[in-house]
XYZ file of N, CA, C and O in Angstrom:
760
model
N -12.180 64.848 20.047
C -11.019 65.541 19.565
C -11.428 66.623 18.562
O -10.807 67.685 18.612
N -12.205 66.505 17.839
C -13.110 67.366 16.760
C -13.432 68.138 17.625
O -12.589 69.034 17.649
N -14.490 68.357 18.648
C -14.697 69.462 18.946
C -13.354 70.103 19.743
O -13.857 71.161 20.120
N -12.191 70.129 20.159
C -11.225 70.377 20.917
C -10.110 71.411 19.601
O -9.489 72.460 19.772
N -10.240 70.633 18.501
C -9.714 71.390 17.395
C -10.321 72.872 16.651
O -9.864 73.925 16.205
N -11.777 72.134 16.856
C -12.636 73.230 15.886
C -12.846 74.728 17.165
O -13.127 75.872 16.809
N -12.631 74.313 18.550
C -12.616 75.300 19.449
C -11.627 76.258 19.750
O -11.753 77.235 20.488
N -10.555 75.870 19.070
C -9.428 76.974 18.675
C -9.891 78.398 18.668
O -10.928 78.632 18.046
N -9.204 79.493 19.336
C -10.006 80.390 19.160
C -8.713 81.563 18.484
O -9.033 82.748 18.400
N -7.549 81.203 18.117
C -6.409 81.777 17.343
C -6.127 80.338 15.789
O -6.685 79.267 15.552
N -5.182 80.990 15.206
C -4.781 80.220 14.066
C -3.571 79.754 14.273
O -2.862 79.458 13.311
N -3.233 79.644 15.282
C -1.880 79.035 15.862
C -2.096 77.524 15.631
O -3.043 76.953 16.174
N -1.105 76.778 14.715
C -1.567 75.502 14.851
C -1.063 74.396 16.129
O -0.067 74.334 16.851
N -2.319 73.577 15.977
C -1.860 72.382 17.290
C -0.357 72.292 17.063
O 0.161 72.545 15.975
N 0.393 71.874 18.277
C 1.248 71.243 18.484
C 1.272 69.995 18.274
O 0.235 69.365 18.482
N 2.805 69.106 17.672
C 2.440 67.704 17.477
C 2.499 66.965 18.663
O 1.883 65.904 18.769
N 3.092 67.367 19.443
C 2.949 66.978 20.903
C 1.253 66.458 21.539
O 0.842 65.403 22.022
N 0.692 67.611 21.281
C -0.577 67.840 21.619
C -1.719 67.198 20.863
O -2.803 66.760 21.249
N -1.036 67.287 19.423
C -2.058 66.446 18.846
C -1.774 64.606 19.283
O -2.820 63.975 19.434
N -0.874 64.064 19.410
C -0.637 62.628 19.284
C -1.224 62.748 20.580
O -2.230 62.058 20.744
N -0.809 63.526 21.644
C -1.538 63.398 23.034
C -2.831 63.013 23.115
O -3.275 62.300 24.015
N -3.401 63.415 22.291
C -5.058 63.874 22.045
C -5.322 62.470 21.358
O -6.201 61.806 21.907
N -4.616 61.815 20.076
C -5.834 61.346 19.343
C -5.246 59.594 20.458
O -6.035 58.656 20.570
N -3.953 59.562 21.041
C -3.540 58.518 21.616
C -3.731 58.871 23.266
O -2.833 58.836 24.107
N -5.183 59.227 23.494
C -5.567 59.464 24.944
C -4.905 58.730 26.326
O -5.239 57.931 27.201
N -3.618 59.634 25.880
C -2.421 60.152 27.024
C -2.158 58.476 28.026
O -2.110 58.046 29.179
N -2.053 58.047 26.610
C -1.541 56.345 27.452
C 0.176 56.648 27.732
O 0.601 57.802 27.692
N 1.101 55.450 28.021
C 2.203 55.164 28.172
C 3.220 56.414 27.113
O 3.764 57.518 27.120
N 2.939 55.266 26.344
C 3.696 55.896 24.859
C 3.932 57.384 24.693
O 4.995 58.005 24.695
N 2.160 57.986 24.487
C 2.517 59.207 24.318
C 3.442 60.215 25.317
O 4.136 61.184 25.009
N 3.157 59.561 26.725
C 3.752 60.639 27.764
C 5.327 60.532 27.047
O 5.927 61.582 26.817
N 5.930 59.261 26.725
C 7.172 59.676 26.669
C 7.359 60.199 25.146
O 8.567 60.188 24.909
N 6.893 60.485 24.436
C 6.397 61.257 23.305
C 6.405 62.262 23.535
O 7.026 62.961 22.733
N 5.829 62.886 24.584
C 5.718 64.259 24.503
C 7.014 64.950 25.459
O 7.354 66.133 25.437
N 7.679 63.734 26.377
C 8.617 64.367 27.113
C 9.662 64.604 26.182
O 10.370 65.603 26.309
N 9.905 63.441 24.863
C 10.990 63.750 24.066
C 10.833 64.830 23.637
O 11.763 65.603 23.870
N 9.545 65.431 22.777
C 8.789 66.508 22.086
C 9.961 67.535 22.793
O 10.850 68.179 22.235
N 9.467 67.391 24.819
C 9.786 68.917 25.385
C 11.608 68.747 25.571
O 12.204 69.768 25.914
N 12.300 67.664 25.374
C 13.582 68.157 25.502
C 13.768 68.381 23.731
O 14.907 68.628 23.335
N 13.076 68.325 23.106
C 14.035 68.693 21.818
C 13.569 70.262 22.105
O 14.432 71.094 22.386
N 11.935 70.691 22.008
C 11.993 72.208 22.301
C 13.243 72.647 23.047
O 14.033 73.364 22.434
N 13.491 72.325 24.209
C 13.822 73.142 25.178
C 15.223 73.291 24.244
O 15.604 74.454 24.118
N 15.837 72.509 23.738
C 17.350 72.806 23.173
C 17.540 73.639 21.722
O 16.710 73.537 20.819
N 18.760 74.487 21.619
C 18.476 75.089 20.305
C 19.782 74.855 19.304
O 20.178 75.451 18.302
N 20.304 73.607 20.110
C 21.627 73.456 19.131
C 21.165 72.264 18.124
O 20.171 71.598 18.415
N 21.937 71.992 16.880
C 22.054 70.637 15.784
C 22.229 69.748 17.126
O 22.987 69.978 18.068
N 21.338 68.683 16.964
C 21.661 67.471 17.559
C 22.017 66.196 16.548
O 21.404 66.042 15.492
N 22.866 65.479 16.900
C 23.072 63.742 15.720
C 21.244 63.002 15.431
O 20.457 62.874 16.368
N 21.058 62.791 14.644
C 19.440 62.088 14.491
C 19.717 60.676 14.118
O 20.655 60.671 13.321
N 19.324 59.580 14.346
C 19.768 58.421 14.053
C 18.427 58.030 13.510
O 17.531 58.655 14.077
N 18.006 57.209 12.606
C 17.038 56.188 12.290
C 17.234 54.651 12.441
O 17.700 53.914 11.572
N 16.809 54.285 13.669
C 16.677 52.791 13.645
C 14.956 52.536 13.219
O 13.966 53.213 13.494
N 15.101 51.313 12.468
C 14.317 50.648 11.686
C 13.920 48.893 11.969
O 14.458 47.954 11.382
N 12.991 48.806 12.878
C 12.596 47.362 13.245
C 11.974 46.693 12.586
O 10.886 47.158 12.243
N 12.313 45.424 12.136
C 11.930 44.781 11.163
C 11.046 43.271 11.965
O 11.059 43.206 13.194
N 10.454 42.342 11.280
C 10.257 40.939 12.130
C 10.838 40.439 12.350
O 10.860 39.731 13.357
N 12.271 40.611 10.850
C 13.287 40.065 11.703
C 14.510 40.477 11.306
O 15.181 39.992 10.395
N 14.844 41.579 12.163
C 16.516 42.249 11.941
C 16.026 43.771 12.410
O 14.874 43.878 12.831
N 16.841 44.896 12.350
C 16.941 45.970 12.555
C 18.194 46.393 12.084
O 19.244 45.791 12.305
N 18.048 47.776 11.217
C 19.288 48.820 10.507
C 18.945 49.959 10.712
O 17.810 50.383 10.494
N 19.920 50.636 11.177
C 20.352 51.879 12.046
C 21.343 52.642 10.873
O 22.194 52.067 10.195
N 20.946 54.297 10.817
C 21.730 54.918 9.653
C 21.460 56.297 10.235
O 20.377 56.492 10.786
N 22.195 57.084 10.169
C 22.771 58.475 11.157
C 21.944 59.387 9.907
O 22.443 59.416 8.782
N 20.822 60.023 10.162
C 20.379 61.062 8.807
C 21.058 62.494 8.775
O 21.130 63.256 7.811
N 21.509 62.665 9.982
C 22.619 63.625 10.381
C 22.868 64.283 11.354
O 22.579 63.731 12.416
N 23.449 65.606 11.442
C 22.953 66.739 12.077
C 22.210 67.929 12.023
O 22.485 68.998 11.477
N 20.903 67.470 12.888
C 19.612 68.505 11.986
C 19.513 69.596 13.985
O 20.019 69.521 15.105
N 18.650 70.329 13.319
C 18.016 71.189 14.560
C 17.001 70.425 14.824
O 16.965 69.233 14.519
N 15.669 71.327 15.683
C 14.708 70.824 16.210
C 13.568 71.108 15.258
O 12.650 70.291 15.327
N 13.438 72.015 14.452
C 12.306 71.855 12.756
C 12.723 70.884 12.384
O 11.982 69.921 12.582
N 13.958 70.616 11.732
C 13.885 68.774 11.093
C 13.711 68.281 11.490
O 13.027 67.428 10.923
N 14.016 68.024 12.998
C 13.503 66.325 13.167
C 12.085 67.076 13.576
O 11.994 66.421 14.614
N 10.899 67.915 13.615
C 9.937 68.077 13.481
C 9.302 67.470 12.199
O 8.363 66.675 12.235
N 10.085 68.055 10.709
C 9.469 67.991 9.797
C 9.713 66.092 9.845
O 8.766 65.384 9.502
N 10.529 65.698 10.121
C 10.900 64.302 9.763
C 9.377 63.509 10.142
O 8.671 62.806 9.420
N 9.217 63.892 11.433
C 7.910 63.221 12.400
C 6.916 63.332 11.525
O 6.216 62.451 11.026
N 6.909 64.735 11.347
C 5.604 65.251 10.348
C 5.391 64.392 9.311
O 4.537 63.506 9.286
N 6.193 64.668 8.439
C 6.252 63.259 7.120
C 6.062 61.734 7.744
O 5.179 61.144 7.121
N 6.463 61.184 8.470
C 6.384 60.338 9.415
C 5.510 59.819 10.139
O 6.174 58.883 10.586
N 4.223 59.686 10.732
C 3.612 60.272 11.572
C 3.866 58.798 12.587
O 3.593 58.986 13.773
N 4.393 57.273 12.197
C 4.166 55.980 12.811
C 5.690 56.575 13.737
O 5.906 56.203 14.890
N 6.538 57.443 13.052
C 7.527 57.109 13.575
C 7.722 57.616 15.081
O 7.212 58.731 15.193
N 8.254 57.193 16.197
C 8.610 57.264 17.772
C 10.135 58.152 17.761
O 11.047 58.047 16.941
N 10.060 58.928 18.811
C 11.698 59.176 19.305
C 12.054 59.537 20.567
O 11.197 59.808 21.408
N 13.261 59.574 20.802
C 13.676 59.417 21.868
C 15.288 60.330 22.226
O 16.162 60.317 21.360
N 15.404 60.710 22.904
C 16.829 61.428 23.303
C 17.385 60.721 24.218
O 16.846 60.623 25.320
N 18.950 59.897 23.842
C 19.354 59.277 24.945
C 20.640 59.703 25.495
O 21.245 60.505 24.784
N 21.194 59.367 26.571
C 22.062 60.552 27.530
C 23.210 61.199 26.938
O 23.964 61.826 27.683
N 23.525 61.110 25.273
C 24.230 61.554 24.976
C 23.776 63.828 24.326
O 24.271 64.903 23.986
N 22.215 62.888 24.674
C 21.456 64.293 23.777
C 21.526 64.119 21.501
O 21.434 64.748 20.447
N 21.752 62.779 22.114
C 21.601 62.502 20.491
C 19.923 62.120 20.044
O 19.347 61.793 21.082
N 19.273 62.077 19.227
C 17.767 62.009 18.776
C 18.247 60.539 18.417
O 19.351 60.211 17.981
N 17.191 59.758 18.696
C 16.912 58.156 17.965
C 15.458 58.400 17.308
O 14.544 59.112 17.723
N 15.502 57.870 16.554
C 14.095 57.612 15.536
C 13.662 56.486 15.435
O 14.353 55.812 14.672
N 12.939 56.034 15.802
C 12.507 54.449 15.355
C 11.230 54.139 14.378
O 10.302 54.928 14.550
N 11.058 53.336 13.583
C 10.721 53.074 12.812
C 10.270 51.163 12.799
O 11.061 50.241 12.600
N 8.966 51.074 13.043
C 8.558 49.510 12.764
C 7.955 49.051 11.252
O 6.963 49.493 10.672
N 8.695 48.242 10.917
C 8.184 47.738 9.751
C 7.924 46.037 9.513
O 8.660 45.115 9.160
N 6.489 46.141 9.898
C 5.847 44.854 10.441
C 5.609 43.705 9.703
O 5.248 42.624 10.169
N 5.836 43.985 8.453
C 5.476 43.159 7.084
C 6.804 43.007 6.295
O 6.586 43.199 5.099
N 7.777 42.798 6.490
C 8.964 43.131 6.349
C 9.939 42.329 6.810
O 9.922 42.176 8.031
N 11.111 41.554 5.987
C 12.460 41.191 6.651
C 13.857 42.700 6.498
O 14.164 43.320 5.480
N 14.249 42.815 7.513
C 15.534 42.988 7.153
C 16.247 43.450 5.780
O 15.757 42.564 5.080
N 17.014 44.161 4.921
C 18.173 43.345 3.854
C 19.206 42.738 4.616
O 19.850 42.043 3.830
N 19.701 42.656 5.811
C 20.374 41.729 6.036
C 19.918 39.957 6.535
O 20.562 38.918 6.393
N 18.564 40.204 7.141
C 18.280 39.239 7.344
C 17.360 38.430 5.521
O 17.189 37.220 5.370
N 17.033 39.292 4.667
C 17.073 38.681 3.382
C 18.277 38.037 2.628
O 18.213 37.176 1.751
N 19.331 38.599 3.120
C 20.997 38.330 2.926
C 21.297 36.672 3.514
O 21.689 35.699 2.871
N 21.016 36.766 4.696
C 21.572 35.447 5.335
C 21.229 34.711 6.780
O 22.065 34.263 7.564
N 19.562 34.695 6.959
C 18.542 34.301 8.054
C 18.404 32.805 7.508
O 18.243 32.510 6.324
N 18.496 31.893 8.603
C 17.939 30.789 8.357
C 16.733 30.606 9.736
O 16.485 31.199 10.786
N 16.061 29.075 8.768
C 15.467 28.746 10.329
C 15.872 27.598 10.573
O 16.406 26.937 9.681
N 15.708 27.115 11.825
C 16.693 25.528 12.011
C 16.079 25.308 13.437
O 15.267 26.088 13.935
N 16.539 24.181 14.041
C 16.204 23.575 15.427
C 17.557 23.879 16.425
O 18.645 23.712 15.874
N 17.565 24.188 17.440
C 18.991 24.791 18.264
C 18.690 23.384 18.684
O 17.899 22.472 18.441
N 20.210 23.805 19.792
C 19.975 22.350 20.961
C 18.902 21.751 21.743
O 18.774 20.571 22.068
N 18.034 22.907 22.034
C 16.833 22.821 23.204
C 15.737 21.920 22.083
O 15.037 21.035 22.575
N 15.652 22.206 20.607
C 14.835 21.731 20.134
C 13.768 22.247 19.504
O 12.820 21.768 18.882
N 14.255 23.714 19.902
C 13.283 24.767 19.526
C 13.365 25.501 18.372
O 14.465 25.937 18.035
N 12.023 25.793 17.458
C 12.578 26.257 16.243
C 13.010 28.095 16.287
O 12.502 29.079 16.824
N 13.882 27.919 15.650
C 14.737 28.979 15.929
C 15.132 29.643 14.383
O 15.060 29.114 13.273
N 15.610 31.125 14.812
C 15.909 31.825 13.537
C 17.224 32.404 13.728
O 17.416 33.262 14.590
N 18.426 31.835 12.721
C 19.608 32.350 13.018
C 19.961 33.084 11.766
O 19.639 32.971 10.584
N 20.703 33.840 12.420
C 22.094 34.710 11.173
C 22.567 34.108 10.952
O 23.144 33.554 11.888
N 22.816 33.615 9.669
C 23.681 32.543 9.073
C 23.539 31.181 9.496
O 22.647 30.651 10.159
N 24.516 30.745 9.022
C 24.289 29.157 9.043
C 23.622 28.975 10.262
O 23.514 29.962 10.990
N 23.028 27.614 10.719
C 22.593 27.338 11.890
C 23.980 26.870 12.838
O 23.991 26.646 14.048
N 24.854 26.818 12.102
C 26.158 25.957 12.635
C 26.749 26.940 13.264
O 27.426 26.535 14.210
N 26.760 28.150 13.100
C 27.713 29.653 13.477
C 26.382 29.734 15.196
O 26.827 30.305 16.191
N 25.450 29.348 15.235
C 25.207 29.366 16.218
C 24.654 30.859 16.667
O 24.106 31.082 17.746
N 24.816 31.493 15.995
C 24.284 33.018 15.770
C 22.728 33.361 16.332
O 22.270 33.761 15.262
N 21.923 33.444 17.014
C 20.430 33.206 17.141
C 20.304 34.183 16.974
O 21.147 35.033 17.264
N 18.743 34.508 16.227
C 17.958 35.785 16.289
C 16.914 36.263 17.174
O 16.621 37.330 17.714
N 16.450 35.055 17.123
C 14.645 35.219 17.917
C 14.547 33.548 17.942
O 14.935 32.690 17.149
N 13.801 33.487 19.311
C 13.450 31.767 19.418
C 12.127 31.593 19.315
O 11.450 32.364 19.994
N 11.518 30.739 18.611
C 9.952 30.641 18.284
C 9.381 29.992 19.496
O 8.841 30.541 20.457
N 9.650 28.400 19.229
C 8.579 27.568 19.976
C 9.152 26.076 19.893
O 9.548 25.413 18.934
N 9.046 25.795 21.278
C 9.897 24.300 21.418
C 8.885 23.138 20.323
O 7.656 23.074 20.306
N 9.806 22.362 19.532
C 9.117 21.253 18.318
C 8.587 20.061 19.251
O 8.740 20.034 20.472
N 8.106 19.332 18.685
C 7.580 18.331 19.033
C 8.472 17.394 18.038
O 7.950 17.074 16.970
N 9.387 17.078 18.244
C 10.590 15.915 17.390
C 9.999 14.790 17.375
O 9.547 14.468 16.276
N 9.798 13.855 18.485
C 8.886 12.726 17.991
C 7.459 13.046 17.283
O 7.126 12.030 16.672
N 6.634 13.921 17.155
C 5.689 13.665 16.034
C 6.152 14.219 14.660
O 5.941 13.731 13.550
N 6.715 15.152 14.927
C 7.897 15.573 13.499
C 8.013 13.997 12.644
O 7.432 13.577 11.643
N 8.823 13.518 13.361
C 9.731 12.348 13.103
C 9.176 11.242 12.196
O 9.598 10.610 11.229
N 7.489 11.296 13.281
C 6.496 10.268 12.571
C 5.482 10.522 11.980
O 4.490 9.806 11.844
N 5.799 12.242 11.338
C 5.079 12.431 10.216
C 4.973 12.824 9.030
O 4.154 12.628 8.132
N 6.604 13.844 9.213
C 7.309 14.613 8.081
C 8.473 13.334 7.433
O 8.887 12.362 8.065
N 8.799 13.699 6.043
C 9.047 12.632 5.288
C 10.863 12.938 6.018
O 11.067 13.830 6.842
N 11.594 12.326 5.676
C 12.936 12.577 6.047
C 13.997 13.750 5.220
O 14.925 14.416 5.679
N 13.570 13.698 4.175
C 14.510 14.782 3.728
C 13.821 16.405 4.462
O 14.388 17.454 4.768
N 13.009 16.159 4.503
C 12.040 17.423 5.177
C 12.611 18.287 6.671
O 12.747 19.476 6.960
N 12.924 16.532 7.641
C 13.491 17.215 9.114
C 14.758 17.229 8.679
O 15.434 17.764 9.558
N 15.659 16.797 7.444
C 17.284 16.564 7.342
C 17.329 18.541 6.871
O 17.989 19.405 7.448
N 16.576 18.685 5.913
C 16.266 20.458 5.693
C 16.151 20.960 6.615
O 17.214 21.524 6.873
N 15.119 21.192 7.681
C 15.187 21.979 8.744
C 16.719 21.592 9.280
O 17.641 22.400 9.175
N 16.924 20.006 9.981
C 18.246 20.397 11.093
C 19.198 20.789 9.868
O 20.334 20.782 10.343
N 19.262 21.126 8.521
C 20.647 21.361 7.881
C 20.307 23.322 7.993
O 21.327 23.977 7.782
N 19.244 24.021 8.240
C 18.656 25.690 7.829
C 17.923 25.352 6.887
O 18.153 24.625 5.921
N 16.660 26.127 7.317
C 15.836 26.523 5.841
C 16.593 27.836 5.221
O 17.406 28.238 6.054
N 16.596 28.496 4.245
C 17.218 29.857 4.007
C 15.541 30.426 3.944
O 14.481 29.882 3.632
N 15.879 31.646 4.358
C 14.822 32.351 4.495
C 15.035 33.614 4.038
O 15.525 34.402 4.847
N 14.696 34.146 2.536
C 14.890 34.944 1.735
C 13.554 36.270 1.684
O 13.715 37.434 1.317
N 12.691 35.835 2.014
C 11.732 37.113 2.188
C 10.633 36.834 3.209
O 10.903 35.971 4.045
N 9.159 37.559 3.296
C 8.460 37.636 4.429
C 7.623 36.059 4.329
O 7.198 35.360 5.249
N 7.594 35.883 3.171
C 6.745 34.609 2.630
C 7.122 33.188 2.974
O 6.386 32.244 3.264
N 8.448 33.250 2.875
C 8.926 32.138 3.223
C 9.290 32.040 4.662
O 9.376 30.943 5.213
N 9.557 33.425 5.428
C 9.501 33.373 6.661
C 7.831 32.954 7.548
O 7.618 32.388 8.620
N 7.106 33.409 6.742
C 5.585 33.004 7.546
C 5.205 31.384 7.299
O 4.608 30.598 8.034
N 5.933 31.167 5.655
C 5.434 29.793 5.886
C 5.556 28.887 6.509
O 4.593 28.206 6.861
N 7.482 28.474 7.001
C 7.941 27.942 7.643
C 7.634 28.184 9.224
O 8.125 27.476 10.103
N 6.905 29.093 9.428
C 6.667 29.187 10.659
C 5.511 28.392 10.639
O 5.401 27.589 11.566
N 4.575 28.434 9.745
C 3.032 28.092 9.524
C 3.344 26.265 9.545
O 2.750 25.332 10.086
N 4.115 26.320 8.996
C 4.345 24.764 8.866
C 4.962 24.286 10.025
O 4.804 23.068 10.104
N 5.511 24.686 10.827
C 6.036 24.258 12.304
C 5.509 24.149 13.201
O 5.627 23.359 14.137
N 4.465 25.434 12.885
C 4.104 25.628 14.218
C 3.108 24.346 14.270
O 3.249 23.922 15.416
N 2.336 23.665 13.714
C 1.357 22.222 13.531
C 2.000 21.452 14.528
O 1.467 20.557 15.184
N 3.792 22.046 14.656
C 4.668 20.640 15.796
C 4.909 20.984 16.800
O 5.425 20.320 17.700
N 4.372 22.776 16.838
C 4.924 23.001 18.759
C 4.403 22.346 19.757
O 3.229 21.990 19.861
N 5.287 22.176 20.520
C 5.212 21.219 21.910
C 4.185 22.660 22.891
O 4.510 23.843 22.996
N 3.148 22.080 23.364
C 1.856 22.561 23.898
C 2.576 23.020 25.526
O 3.186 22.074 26.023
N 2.578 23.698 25.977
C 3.208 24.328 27.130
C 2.444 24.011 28.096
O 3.048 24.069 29.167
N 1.304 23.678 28.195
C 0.604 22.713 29.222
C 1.289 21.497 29.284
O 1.367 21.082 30.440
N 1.753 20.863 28.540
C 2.190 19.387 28.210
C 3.330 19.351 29.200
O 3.601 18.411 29.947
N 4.017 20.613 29.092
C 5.572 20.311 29.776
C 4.948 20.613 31.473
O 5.219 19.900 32.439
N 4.452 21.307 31.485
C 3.741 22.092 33.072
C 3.312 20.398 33.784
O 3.664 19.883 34.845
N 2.563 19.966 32.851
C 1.851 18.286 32.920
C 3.478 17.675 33.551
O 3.865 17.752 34.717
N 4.030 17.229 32.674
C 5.108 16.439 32.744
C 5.763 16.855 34.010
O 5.867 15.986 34.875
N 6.162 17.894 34.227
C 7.143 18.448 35.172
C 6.539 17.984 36.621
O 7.409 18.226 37.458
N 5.372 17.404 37.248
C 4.365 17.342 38.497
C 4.474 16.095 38.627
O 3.852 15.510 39.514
């Protein structure tokens, strides 16, 4: 890529198109990267720009406005993790992953708990509202049963509350010691 830059033979700078093309050697992603790139060129009106924001666990969406095709340039620019996309309305989406990270709504009111299947699970709100977020990994209830003290599984089936990334990794860290082995069921089922 160094020599492809330094061979420039005007002061016209790369395109960002061209550069992400380049340093993300023209896998999946970038193609549709660069197709968004060519419908924002091709248009010269304000389009709506949205920022959605993916979290581990939740996502918030907030309208940054109505910009042309330099802002949401400069946005990328400042940006460089961030992805976009034009969908059939001709509105811009922005997305944004933030991998180390809950939510503020899911810091607001995420639990973790056991659903019906048995599986540990992460809901919006109470576990009782039935709300699911994301499903982890089926428990192992009988070794649970005969190894964790009782107020311990009465906490999980009542929700853990799950207030930041820490307490979300631990409770996973601590569960996961009980997932039911997916060979086991493959076994059983024959």
């Amino acid at each position: 890529m160094k020599k492809l830059l330094t061979q420039m033979t005007d002061d016209s700078p790369i395109a960002l198109e061209t550069l992400n093309y380049l340093q993300n050697g023209g896998d999946g992603e970038s193609e549709e990267q660069r197709v968004f790139m060519q419908q924002l060129n091709d248009s010269q009106e304000k389009r709506i720009v949205h920022l959605r924001t993916l979290y581990v666990c939740g996502v918030e969406e907030q309208i940054l406005g109505s910009l042309d095709a330099d802002s949401v340039y400069t946005l990328l620019n400042n940006n460089p993790a961030w992805k976009g996309r034009m969908d059939d309305n001709g509105e811009v989406w922005l997305e944004e992953t933030v991998s180390d990270d809950l939510s503020p709504t899911c810091k607001e009111q995420a639990y973790m708990s056991v659903d019906a299947n048995g599986n540990l699970t992460l809901f919006d709100g109470p576990p009782q509202e039935e709300k699911v977020l994301r499903t982890f990994f089926q428990l192992d209830i009988d070794s649970m049963e005969s190894s964790l003290p009782k107020d311990v599984l009465k906490q999980l089936q009542d929700g853990i509350r799950i207030q930041d990334i820490d307490e979300y990794n631990s409770v996973l860290s601590t569960f996961s010691d009980y997932a039911r082995d997916m060979a086991e069921n493959v076994m059983k089922a024959h």
